[in-house]
mmCIF file of C-alpha atoms in Angstrom:
data_model
loop_
_atom_site.group_PDB
_atom_site.id
_atom_site.type_symbol
_atom_site.label_atom_id
_atom_site.label_comp_id
_atom_site.label_asym_id
_atom_site.label_seq_id
_atom_site.Cartn_x
_atom_site.Cartn_y
_atom_site.Cartn_z
ATOM 1 C CA MET A 1 -74.290 9.132 41.328
ATOM 2 C CA LEU A 2 -73.906 10.861 38.114
ATOM 3 C CA GLU A 3 -76.827 12.942 36.598
ATOM 4 C CA LEU A 4 -77.600 14.117 33.384
ATOM 5 C CA PRO A 5 -78.719 17.475 32.856
ATOM 6 C CA ILE A 6 -83.012 17.359 32.638
ATOM 7 C CA TRP A 7 -82.484 19.921 29.569
ATOM 8 C CA PHE A 8 -79.917 17.695 27.980
ATOM 9 C CA GLU A 9 -82.213 14.600 28.084
ATOM 10 C CA VAL A 10 -85.406 16.395 26.646
ATOM 11 C CA GLY A 11 -83.500 18.197 24.053
ATOM 12 C CA SER A 12 -82.090 14.953 23.127
ATOM 13 C CA LEU A 13 -85.263 13.150 22.752
ATOM 14 C CA VAL A 14 -86.646 15.864 20.569
ATOM 15 C CA VAL A 15 -83.751 15.934 18.453
ATOM 16 C CA LEU A 16 -83.843 12.173 17.780
ATOM 17 C CA THR A 17 -87.614 11.993 17.398
ATOM 18 C CA LEU A 18 -87.540 14.895 14.571
ATOM 19 C CA ILE A 19 -84.657 13.214 12.925
ATOM 20 C CA LEU A 20 -86.608 9.684 12.698
ATOM 21 C CA ILE A 21 -89.963 11.629 11.690
ATOM 22 C CA ALA A 22 -87.626 13.147 8.694
ATOM 23 C CA ASP A 23 -86.290 9.905 7.746
ATOM 24 C CA LEU A 24 -89.724 8.319 7.870
ATOM 25 C CA LEU A 25 -90.846 11.174 5.556
ATOM 26 C CA LEU A 26 -87.998 10.702 3.100
ATOM 27 C CA VAL A 27 -88.908 7.195 2.566
ATOM 28 C CA LEU A 28 -92.702 7.456 2.258
ATOM 29 C CA LYS A 29 -91.957 10.735 -0.448
ATOM 30 C CA ARG A 30 -89.536 8.661 -2.548
ATOM 31 C CA PRO A 31 -89.373 5.043 -2.301
ATOM 32 C CA HIS A 32 -86.851 3.742 -3.840
ATOM 33 C CA VAL A 33 -83.630 0.932 -3.472
ATOM 34 C CA PRO A 34 -80.869 2.994 -2.206
ATOM 35 C CA SER A 35 -77.514 3.055 -3.910
ATOM 36 C CA ILE A 36 -74.346 1.703 -2.245
ATOM 37 C CA LYS A 37 -73.085 5.378 -2.009
ATOM 38 C CA GLU A 38 -76.460 6.373 -0.345
ATOM 39 C CA SER A 39 -76.709 3.610 1.876
ATOM 40 C CA THR A 40 -72.960 4.434 3.220
ATOM 41 C CA LEU A 41 -73.344 8.302 3.533
ATOM 42 C CA TRP A 42 -76.277 7.725 5.665
ATOM 43 C CA VAL A 43 -74.777 4.763 7.710
ATOM 44 C CA VAL A 44 -71.476 7.300 8.221
ATOM 45 C CA PHE A 45 -73.739 9.977 9.216
ATOM 46 C CA TYR A 46 -75.684 7.960 11.810
ATOM 47 C CA VAL A 47 -72.721 6.116 13.213
ATOM 48 C CA VAL A 48 -70.740 9.735 13.433
ATOM 49 C CA LEU A 49 -74.135 11.013 15.015
ATOM 50 C CA ALA A 50 -73.768 8.629 17.635
ATOM 51 C CA LEU A 51 -70.028 9.083 18.565
ATOM 52 C CA ILE A 52 -70.904 12.882 18.942
ATOM 53 C CA PHE A 53 -73.898 12.321 21.307
ATOM 54 C CA ALA A 54 -71.074 9.918 23.270
ATOM 55 C CA GLY A 55 -68.748 12.750 23.245
ATOM 56 C CA LEU A 56 -71.299 15.381 24.430
ATOM 57 C CA MET A 57 -72.382 13.120 27.157
ATOM 58 C CA TYR A 58 -68.611 12.848 28.164
ATOM 59 C CA PHE A 59 -68.427 16.691 28.458
ATOM 60 C CA PHE A 60 -71.770 16.762 30.581
ATOM 61 C CA ALA A 61 -71.588 14.112 32.809
ATOM 62 C CA GLY A 62 -68.252 12.138 32.506
ATOM 63 C CA GLY A 63 -66.541 9.177 31.369
ATOM 64 C CA GLU A 64 -68.372 6.831 33.195
ATOM 65 C CA PHE A 65 -71.878 7.563 31.388
ATOM 66 C CA ALA A 66 -69.981 7.895 28.161
ATOM 67 C CA GLY A 67 -68.798 4.626 28.230
ATOM 68 C CA GLN A 68 -71.956 3.239 29.561
ATOM 69 C CA PHE A 69 -73.814 5.004 26.233
ATOM 70 C CA LEU A 70 -70.796 3.621 23.811
ATOM 71 C CA ALA A 71 -70.811 -0.032 25.168
ATOM 72 C CA GLY A 72 -74.722 -0.270 25.082
ATOM 73 C CA TRP A 73 -74.821 1.278 21.890
ATOM 74 C CA LEU A 74 -72.423 -1.108 20.166
ATOM 75 C CA THR A 75 -74.188 -4.136 22.351
ATOM 76 C CA GLU A 76 -77.409 -2.762 20.671
ATOM 77 C CA TYR A 77 -75.755 -2.571 17.002
ATOM 78 C CA SER A 78 -74.725 -5.776 17.009
ATOM 79 C CA LEU A 79 -77.950 -7.382 18.006
ATOM 80 C CA SER A 80 -79.508 -5.023 15.369
ATOM 81 C CA ILE A 81 -77.356 -6.361 12.678
ATOM 82 C CA ASP A 82 -78.228 -10.055 13.789
ATOM 83 C CA ASN A 83 -81.936 -8.701 13.538
ATOM 84 C CA LEU A 84 -81.076 -8.004 9.816
ATOM 85 C CA PHE A 85 -80.610 -11.765 9.075
ATOM 86 C CA VAL A 86 -84.061 -12.439 9.830
ATOM 87 C CA PHE A 87 -85.400 -9.480 7.983
ATOM 88 C CA VAL A 88 -83.589 -10.839 4.837
ATOM 89 C CA ILE A 89 -85.395 -14.211 5.416
ATOM 90 C CA ILE A 90 -88.763 -12.384 5.800
ATOM 91 C CA MET A 91 -88.197 -10.179 2.693
ATOM 92 C CA ALA A 92 -87.119 -13.325 0.482
ATOM 93 C CA LYS A 93 -89.533 -15.650 1.654
ATOM 94 C CA PHE A 94 -92.298 -13.264 1.313
ATOM 95 C CA ALA A 95 -91.090 -11.989 -2.132
ATOM 96 C CA VAL A 96 -91.204 -8.132 -1.098
ATOM 97 C CA PRO A 97 -90.569 -6.212 -3.851
ATOM 98 C CA ARG A 98 -87.274 -4.534 -3.641
ATOM 99 C CA LYS A 99 -88.852 -0.877 -3.977
ATOM 100 C CA LEU A 100 -91.039 -1.347 -1.005
ATOM 101 C CA GLN A 101 -88.596 -2.914 1.500
ATOM 102 C CA GLN A 102 -87.839 0.579 2.631
ATOM 103 C CA GLU A 103 -91.033 1.135 3.882
ATOM 104 C CA VAL A 104 -91.411 -2.156 5.450
ATOM 105 C CA LEU A 105 -88.031 -1.825 7.085
ATOM 106 C CA MET A 106 -89.208 1.529 8.648
ATOM 107 C CA VAL A 107 -92.237 0.263 9.907
ATOM 108 C CA GLY A 108 -89.854 -2.512 11.584
ATOM 109 C CA ILE A 109 -87.620 -0.094 13.306
ATOM 110 C CA ILE A 110 -90.674 1.780 14.303
ATOM 111 C CA ILE A 111 -92.252 -1.214 16.077
ATOM 112 C CA ALA A 112 -89.099 -2.445 17.453
ATOM 113 C CA LEU A 113 -88.454 1.425 18.835
ATOM 114 C CA VAL A 114 -92.195 1.020 20.645
ATOM 115 C CA LEU A 115 -91.594 -2.364 21.912
ATOM 116 C CA ARG A 116 -88.037 -1.384 23.345
ATOM 117 C CA GLY A 117 -89.807 1.599 24.888
ATOM 118 C CA ILE A 118 -92.201 -0.538 26.742
ATOM 119 C CA PHE A 119 -89.734 -3.385 27.967
ATOM 120 C CA ILE A 120 -87.061 -0.514 28.975
ATOM 121 C CA LEU A 121 -89.815 0.703 31.123
ATOM 122 C CA LEU A 122 -90.686 -2.317 32.443
ATOM 123 C CA GLY A 123 -87.157 -3.198 33.141
ATOM 124 C CA ALA A 124 -86.189 -0.338 35.010
ATOM 125 C CA SER A 125 -89.280 -0.520 37.093
ATOM 126 C CA LEU A 126 -88.448 -4.458 38.098
ATOM 127 C CA ILE A 127 -84.705 -3.500 38.623
ATOM 128 C CA GLU A 128 -85.741 -0.894 40.979
ATOM 129 C CA ASN A 129 -87.860 -2.823 43.112
ATOM 130 C CA PHE A 130 -86.322 -6.275 42.830
ATOM 131 C CA SER A 131 -82.352 -6.208 42.770
ATOM 132 C CA TRP A 132 -82.567 -10.160 42.059
ATOM 133 C CA ILE A 133 -84.247 -9.562 38.929
ATOM 134 C CA PHE A 134 -80.446 -9.485 37.502
ATOM 135 C CA TYR A 135 -80.327 -13.116 37.982
ATOM 136 C CA ILE A 136 -83.098 -14.098 35.876
ATOM 137 C CA PHE A 137 -81.737 -11.284 33.285
ATOM 138 C CA GLY A 138 -78.216 -13.204 33.518
ATOM 139 C CA ALA A 139 -79.558 -16.717 33.091
ATOM 140 C CA TRP A 140 -81.904 -15.438 30.288
ATOM 141 C CA LEU A 141 -78.860 -13.764 28.471
ATOM 142 C CA VAL A 142 -76.702 -17.209 28.675
ATOM 143 C CA TRP A 143 -79.320 -19.350 27.761
ATOM 144 C CA THR A 144 -80.111 -17.023 24.632
ATOM 145 C CA ALA A 145 -76.374 -17.018 23.669
ATOM 146 C CA ILE A 146 -76.543 -21.008 23.791
ATOM 147 C CA GLN A 147 -79.756 -21.097 21.602
ATOM 148 C CA GLN A 148 -77.700 -18.375 19.298
ATOM 149 C CA VAL A 149 -74.920 -20.790 18.651
ATOM 150 C CA ARG A 150 -77.357 -23.632 18.101
ATOM 151 C CA GLY A 151 -78.711 -21.742 15.320
ATOM 152 C CA HIS A 152 -82.226 -20.681 14.095
ATOM 153 C CA GLU A 153 -83.344 -23.819 12.064
ATOM 154 C CA ASP A 154 -86.789 -23.749 13.459
ATOM 155 C CA ASP A 155 -87.583 -19.977 12.320
ATOM 156 C CA GLU A 156 -89.094 -20.952 9.104
ATOM 157 C CA GLU A 157 -91.740 -23.463 10.074
ATOM 158 C CA LYS A 158 -92.739 -21.325 12.914
ATOM 159 C CA ASP A 159 -93.265 -18.550 9.844
ATOM 160 C CA THR A 160 -95.035 -21.161 7.979
ATOM 161 C CA PHE A 161 -97.613 -21.820 10.789
ATOM 162 C CA ILE A 162 -98.366 -18.158 11.378
ATOM 163 C CA VAL A 163 -99.155 -17.968 7.471
ATOM 164 C CA ARG A 164 -100.869 -21.247 7.390
ATOM 165 C CA ILE A 165 -102.797 -19.594 10.231
ATOM 166 C CA LEU A 166 -103.682 -16.494 8.633
ATOM 167 C CA ARG A 167 -104.516 -17.908 5.238
ATOM 168 C CA ARG A 168 -106.954 -20.197 7.243
ATOM 169 C CA ARG A 169 -108.743 -17.223 8.957
ATOM 170 C CA VAL A 170 -108.517 -14.068 6.709
ATOM 171 C CA SER A 171 -108.415 -13.729 2.802
ATOM 172 C CA ILE A 172 -105.039 -13.141 1.432
ATOM 173 C CA THR A 173 -104.173 -12.030 -2.155
ATOM 174 C CA ASP A 174 -100.790 -13.203 -3.683
ATOM 175 C CA GLU A 175 -100.118 -9.903 -5.188
ATOM 176 C CA TYR A 176 -98.559 -6.542 -3.124
ATOM 177 C CA ASP A 177 -100.618 -3.329 -3.549
ATOM 178 C CA GLY A 178 -97.768 -0.869 -2.282
ATOM 179 C CA VAL A 179 -97.301 -1.294 1.783
ATOM 180 C CA LYS A 180 -101.198 -1.282 2.024
ATOM 181 C CA LEU A 181 -102.582 -3.903 4.263
ATOM 182 C CA ARG A 182 -106.192 -4.135 2.442
ATOM 183 C CA THR A 183 -106.980 -3.906 -1.349
ATOM 184 C CA VAL A 184 -110.075 -4.381 -3.597
ATOM 185 C CA ILE A 185 -110.147 -6.832 -6.074
ATOM 186 C CA ASP A 186 -113.528 -7.183 -8.361
ATOM 187 C CA GLY A 187 -115.232 -5.258 -5.722
ATOM 188 C CA LYS A 188 -114.255 -7.612 -2.682
ATOM 189 C CA ARG A 189 -111.814 -6.317 0.000
ATOM 190 C CA PHE A 190 -108.729 -8.425 0.451
ATOM 191 C CA PHE A 191 -105.595 -8.403 2.982
ATOM 192 C CA THR A 192 -102.587 -8.249 1.317
ATOM 193 C CA PRO A 193 -99.216 -10.167 1.894
ATOM 194 C CA MET A 194 -97.843 -7.286 3.485
ATOM 195 C CA LEU A 195 -99.949 -8.137 6.592
ATOM 196 C CA ILE A 196 -97.909 -11.278 6.918
ATOM 197 C CA VAL A 197 -94.998 -9.467 6.287
ATOM 198 C CA PHE A 198 -95.732 -6.982 9.129
ATOM 199 C CA ILE A 199 -96.814 -9.422 11.408
ATOM 200 C CA ALA A 200 -93.408 -11.855 11.042
ATOM 201 C CA ILE A 201 -91.151 -8.510 11.673
ATOM 202 C CA GLY A 202 -93.293 -7.352 14.778
ATOM 203 C CA THR A 203 -92.546 -11.211 16.241
ATOM 204 C CA THR A 204 -89.250 -10.925 15.342
ATOM 205 C CA ASP A 205 -88.873 -7.180 16.948
ATOM 206 C CA LEU A 206 -90.710 -8.784 20.043
ATOM 207 C CA LEU A 207 -88.087 -11.636 20.424
ATOM 208 C CA PHE A 208 -85.064 -9.210 19.542
ATOM 209 C CA ALA A 209 -86.556 -6.906 22.578
ATOM 210 C CA LEU A 210 -86.518 -9.746 25.183
ATOM 211 C CA ASP A 211 -82.894 -10.270 24.285
ATOM 212 C CA SER A 212 -81.566 -6.646 23.906
ATOM 213 C CA ILE A 213 -83.049 -4.800 27.243
ATOM 214 C CA PRO A 214 -81.773 -7.510 29.859
ATOM 215 C CA ALA A 215 -78.294 -7.139 27.743
ATOM 216 C CA ILE A 216 -78.135 -3.500 27.932
ATOM 217 C CA PHE A 217 -79.140 -2.903 31.297
ATOM 218 C CA GLY A 218 -76.255 -5.258 32.082
ATOM 219 C CA ILE A 219 -74.229 -2.237 31.167
ATOM 220 C CA THR A 220 -76.106 0.451 32.686
ATOM 221 C CA GLN A 221 -79.257 1.554 34.394
ATOM 222 C CA SER A 222 -79.914 4.468 33.063
ATOM 223 C CA PRO A 223 -83.324 4.284 31.492
ATOM 224 C CA PHE A 224 -82.391 7.488 29.484
ATOM 225 C CA ILE A 225 -79.041 5.532 28.008
ATOM 226 C CA VAL A 226 -80.852 2.398 27.619
ATOM 227 C CA PHE A 227 -83.366 4.142 25.265
ATOM 228 C CA THR A 228 -81.085 6.424 23.455
ATOM 229 C CA ALA A 229 -78.579 3.586 22.819
ATOM 230 C CA ASN A 230 -81.375 1.780 21.279
ATOM 231 C CA VAL A 231 -82.671 4.538 19.072
ATOM 232 C CA PHE A 232 -78.672 4.875 17.796
ATOM 233 C CA ALA A 233 -78.415 1.402 17.215
ATOM 234 C CA LEU A 234 -81.734 1.334 15.057
ATOM 235 C CA MET A 235 -81.209 4.469 13.091
ATOM 236 C CA GLY A 236 -79.437 3.932 10.075
ATOM 237 C CA LEU A 237 -80.339 0.247 10.305
ATOM 238 C CA ARG A 238 -82.541 0.522 7.077
ATOM 239 C CA GLN A 239 -79.825 2.000 5.048
ATOM 240 C CA LEU A 240 -77.312 -1.055 6.611
ATOM 241 C CA TYR A 241 -79.746 -3.132 5.300
ATOM 242 C CA PHE A 242 -78.795 -2.317 1.671
ATOM 243 C CA LEU A 243 -75.474 -1.420 2.421
ATOM 244 C CA LEU A 244 -74.321 -4.928 3.248
ATOM 245 C CA GLY A 245 -76.697 -6.883 0.956
ATOM 246 C CA GLY A 246 -75.750 -10.262 0.352
ATOM 247 C CA LEU A 247 -72.611 -10.140 2.399
ATOM 248 C CA LEU A 248 -74.784 -10.717 5.363
ATOM 249 C CA GLU A 249 -75.056 -14.185 4.471
ATOM 250 C CA ARG A 250 -71.249 -14.359 4.421
ATOM 251 C CA LEU A 251 -70.913 -13.437 8.061
ATOM 252 C CA GLU A 252 -70.815 -16.892 9.108
ATOM 253 C CA TYR A 253 -69.324 -16.345 12.556
ATOM 254 C CA LEU A 254 -71.040 -13.355 13.342
ATOM 255 C CA LYS A 255 -73.701 -15.009 15.468
ATOM 256 C CA TYR A 256 -70.736 -16.722 17.520
ATOM 257 C CA GLY A 257 -69.521 -13.047 18.255
ATOM 258 C CA ILE A 258 -73.258 -12.188 19.332
ATOM 259 C CA ALA A 259 -73.189 -15.055 21.299
ATOM 260 C CA PHE A 260 -70.271 -14.220 23.117
ATOM 261 C CA ILE A 261 -71.370 -10.788 24.118
ATOM 262 C CA LEU A 262 -74.450 -12.320 25.542
ATOM 263 C CA ALA A 263 -72.732 -14.759 27.611
ATOM 264 C CA PHE A 264 -70.047 -11.991 28.595
ATOM 265 C CA ILE A 265 -72.946 -9.667 29.842
ATOM 266 C CA GLY A 266 -75.057 -12.531 31.263
ATOM 267 C CA VAL A 267 -72.209 -13.404 33.734
ATOM 268 C CA LYS A 268 -71.782 -9.733 34.319
ATOM 269 C CA LEU A 269 -75.079 -9.794 35.505
ATOM 270 C CA VAL A 270 -75.006 -12.570 37.775
ATOM 271 C CA PHE A 271 -71.707 -11.190 39.572
ATOM 272 C CA HIS A 272 -73.585 -8.018 39.813
ATOM 273 C CA ALA A 273 -76.457 -9.596 41.552
ATOM 274 C CA MET A 274 -74.449 -11.844 43.569
ATOM 275 C CA HIS A 275 -72.680 -8.188 44.790
ATOM 276 C CA VAL A 276 -75.948 -7.036 45.945
ATOM 277 C CA ASN A 277 -77.705 -10.218 46.640
ATOM 278 C CA GLU A 278 -80.657 -9.857 48.906
ATOM 279 C CA LEU A 279 -81.900 -13.516 48.382
ATOM 280 C CA PRO A 280 -82.279 -14.967 51.871
ATOM 281 C CA PHE A 281 -81.314 -18.234 50.713
ATOM 282 C CA ILE A 282 -78.491 -17.392 48.825
ATOM 283 C CA ASN A 283 -75.332 -16.497 51.502
ATOM 284 C CA GLY A 284 -77.715 -15.781 54.159
ATOM 285 C CA GLY A 285 -79.361 -12.390 52.351
ATOM 286 C CA GLU A 286 -75.877 -10.740 52.353
ATOM 287 C CA PRO A 287 -74.005 -9.737 49.234
ATOM 288 C CA ILE A 288 -71.173 -11.839 48.075
ATOM 289 C CA GLU A 289 -67.897 -10.066 48.471
ATOM 290 C CA TRP A 290 -65.718 -12.264 46.507
ATOM 291 C CA ALA A 291 -68.348 -11.381 43.342
ATOM 292 C CA PRO A 292 -66.333 -8.968 41.243
ATOM 293 C CA GLU A 293 -67.893 -5.750 39.237
ATOM 294 C CA ILE A 294 -66.755 -5.883 35.657
ATOM 295 C CA SER A 295 -66.185 -2.262 34.519
ATOM 296 C CA THR A 296 -67.723 -0.248 31.954
ATOM 297 C CA TRP A 297 -64.447 0.180 30.033
ATOM 298 C CA MET A 298 -63.858 -3.828 30.472
ATOM 299 C CA SER A 299 -67.279 -4.461 29.016
ATOM 300 C CA LEU A 300 -66.820 -2.053 26.048
ATOM 301 C CA GLY A 301 -63.513 -3.645 25.114
ATOM 302 C CA VAL A 302 -64.806 -7.294 25.370
ATOM 303 C CA ILE A 303 -67.718 -6.168 22.900
ATOM 304 C CA LEU A 304 -65.505 -4.883 20.346
ATOM 305 C CA ALA A 305 -62.952 -7.562 20.636
ATOM 306 C CA ALA A 306 -65.867 -10.003 19.841
ATOM 307 C CA MET A 307 -67.383 -8.203 17.053
ATOM 308 C CA ALA A 308 -64.264 -7.448 15.282
ATOM 309 C CA VAL A 309 -62.587 -11.036 15.454
ATOM 310 C CA ALA A 310 -66.164 -12.502 14.516
ATOM 311 C CA THR A 311 -66.234 -10.231 11.461
ATOM 312 C CA VAL A 312 -62.973 -10.894 10.223
ATOM 313 C CA ALA A 313 -62.898 -14.110 10.674
ATOM 314 C CA SER A 314 -66.180 -14.083 9.025
ATOM 315 C CA LEU A 315 -64.872 -12.390 5.948
ATOM 316 C CA VAL A 316 -61.593 -14.192 5.710
ATOM 317 C CA LYS A 317 -63.539 -17.610 5.583
ATOM 318 C CA ALA A 318 -65.730 -15.790 2.855
ATOM 319 C CA ARG A 319 -62.671 -14.503 0.721
ATOM 320 C CA HIS A 320 -60.962 -18.031 1.507
ATOM 321 C CA ASP A 321 -64.443 -20.040 0.004
ATOM 322 C CA ALA A 322 -64.641 -17.791 -3.123
ATOM 323 C CA LYS A 323 -60.973 -18.421 -3.978
ATOM 324 C CA SER A 324 -61.576 -22.089 -3.622
ATOM 325 C CA ARG A 325 -64.511 -21.410 -6.274
ATOM 326 C CA GLY A 326 -62.388 -19.106 -8.806
ATOM 327 C CA HIS A 327 -63.956 -16.083 -7.530
ATOM 328 C CA LYS A 328 -63.407 -12.874 -5.690
ATOM 329 C CA LEU A 329 -65.703 -12.346 -2.539
ATOM 330 C CA MET A 330 -67.342 -9.089 -3.841
ATOM 331 C CA ASP A 331 -68.052 -10.873 -7.310
ATOM 332 C CA GLU A 332 -70.240 -13.615 -5.350
ATOM 333 C CA VAL A 333 -72.080 -11.280 -3.498
ATOM 334 C CA PRO A 334 -75.648 -10.463 -4.807
ATOM 335 C CA HIS A 335 -76.431 -7.032 -3.757
ATOM 336 C CA PHE A 336 -79.777 -5.575 -3.553
ATOM 337 C CA THR A 337 -78.700 -2.402 -5.662
ATOM 338 C CA GLU A 338 -77.768 -4.268 -8.703
ATOM 339 C CA ASP A 339 -81.025 -4.455 -10.108
ATOM 340 C CA SER A 340 -82.817 -1.231 -8.772
ATOM 341 C CA ARG A 341 -83.825 -0.153 -12.632
ATOM 342 C CA SER A 342 -85.465 -3.307 -12.780
ATOM 343 C CA ASP A 343 -88.296 -1.975 -10.577
ATOM 344 C CA GLY A 344 -88.586 1.107 -12.466
ATOM 345 C CA HIS A 345 -86.115 3.446 -10.518
#
C-alpha cells in the first residue's frame, strides 16, 4: 500500500491551518461584501492550490493517491455547493446584513471543519474494525440521493420550529449587534438573532457531514486524504457564495447531479462491501468474487461528468427561461455585490 511521507502530511496540515487562520483574520479585520473580481480571484486561488496539492501528491505517492484526492475533493466541493443553497436560505430568512455575511460564513466553515474532523476519525475507526460498515454507508448514500431528488420542502418548517423553541426559552432581540451573540438594551442582556443563525448553520453542517464523510470514504480510506479534500473543498466556499450570488437559485438541476454522485458512490460502497464481505449470513461469510471494484479514475470521470451535465443543463434552462421573459440571464440574477455601497462599504 502506498504511503505519503509523514513530513508531507504534517507540513500540509500546518500550511493549511496557517492559510485558514490568515483567511479568518482578513475577515475579522475588514468585514465587507467582496466584489465579483475579489471573489473570483480567491476562488481561483483555492482551486489552483488544490490542483498543486494533487500534483505534489502525485510526485510523492503516485497517481492512485492523487486520483483519490481529486475525486474526493470534487465530491466534497459539489456537496459544499449544495450546502451553499441552504446558507442562502438561512441568510435570507434571518435577514443577515450583507456586511456580516462573511463572518457568518467563516464561522459556518470552521464548525463544518470541526464536525467533519470528528466524523472522519469515527469513520476511519469504524472502517478499520468493521468492514461491513460499507454496507451501511452505501445504503445511507443511496437513501440520501433519493431524498436529494425529492427536495427539501420541509427545511423551512424545521427552522421555524427551532426558532419558536428558542424564542420561547430565551430573550432574543430583533436587531443584530455585529456578530455578537449577546447584547445589552436598557441595562438588560439579550441574545441577538445571530444565535439562531449560528445554530441553523451548525445544524446544517452536521447534516452535511453525515452525507459527505461516508461519500468520500467510498473513494479513499486514507484519513489524511479525506480530511485535506474536505479542507480544500471548504476553503474558498465563502468567496464562492458571493461570486455565484443569485445564480445559485438558477442551478435547478444541480441537485440531480449531486444525487447521482451520491447514488453512484453508494453503489460503489456496496460493491466494495461485497468484495470484502465477512458477514456470515451473506455468501457464507466469504467475499463475493463477481462484485466489481470501481476504480478511482472511473469514479473521477463519473463525478466530473455528472457535475458538468447538471451545471450546463441548469444554465441552458435558466437562459431559456430568461429569454422567454425577454431578458438575459445575468440581467435577472440579483447579485450580493450590487448593493455593497448601501452597507457603508
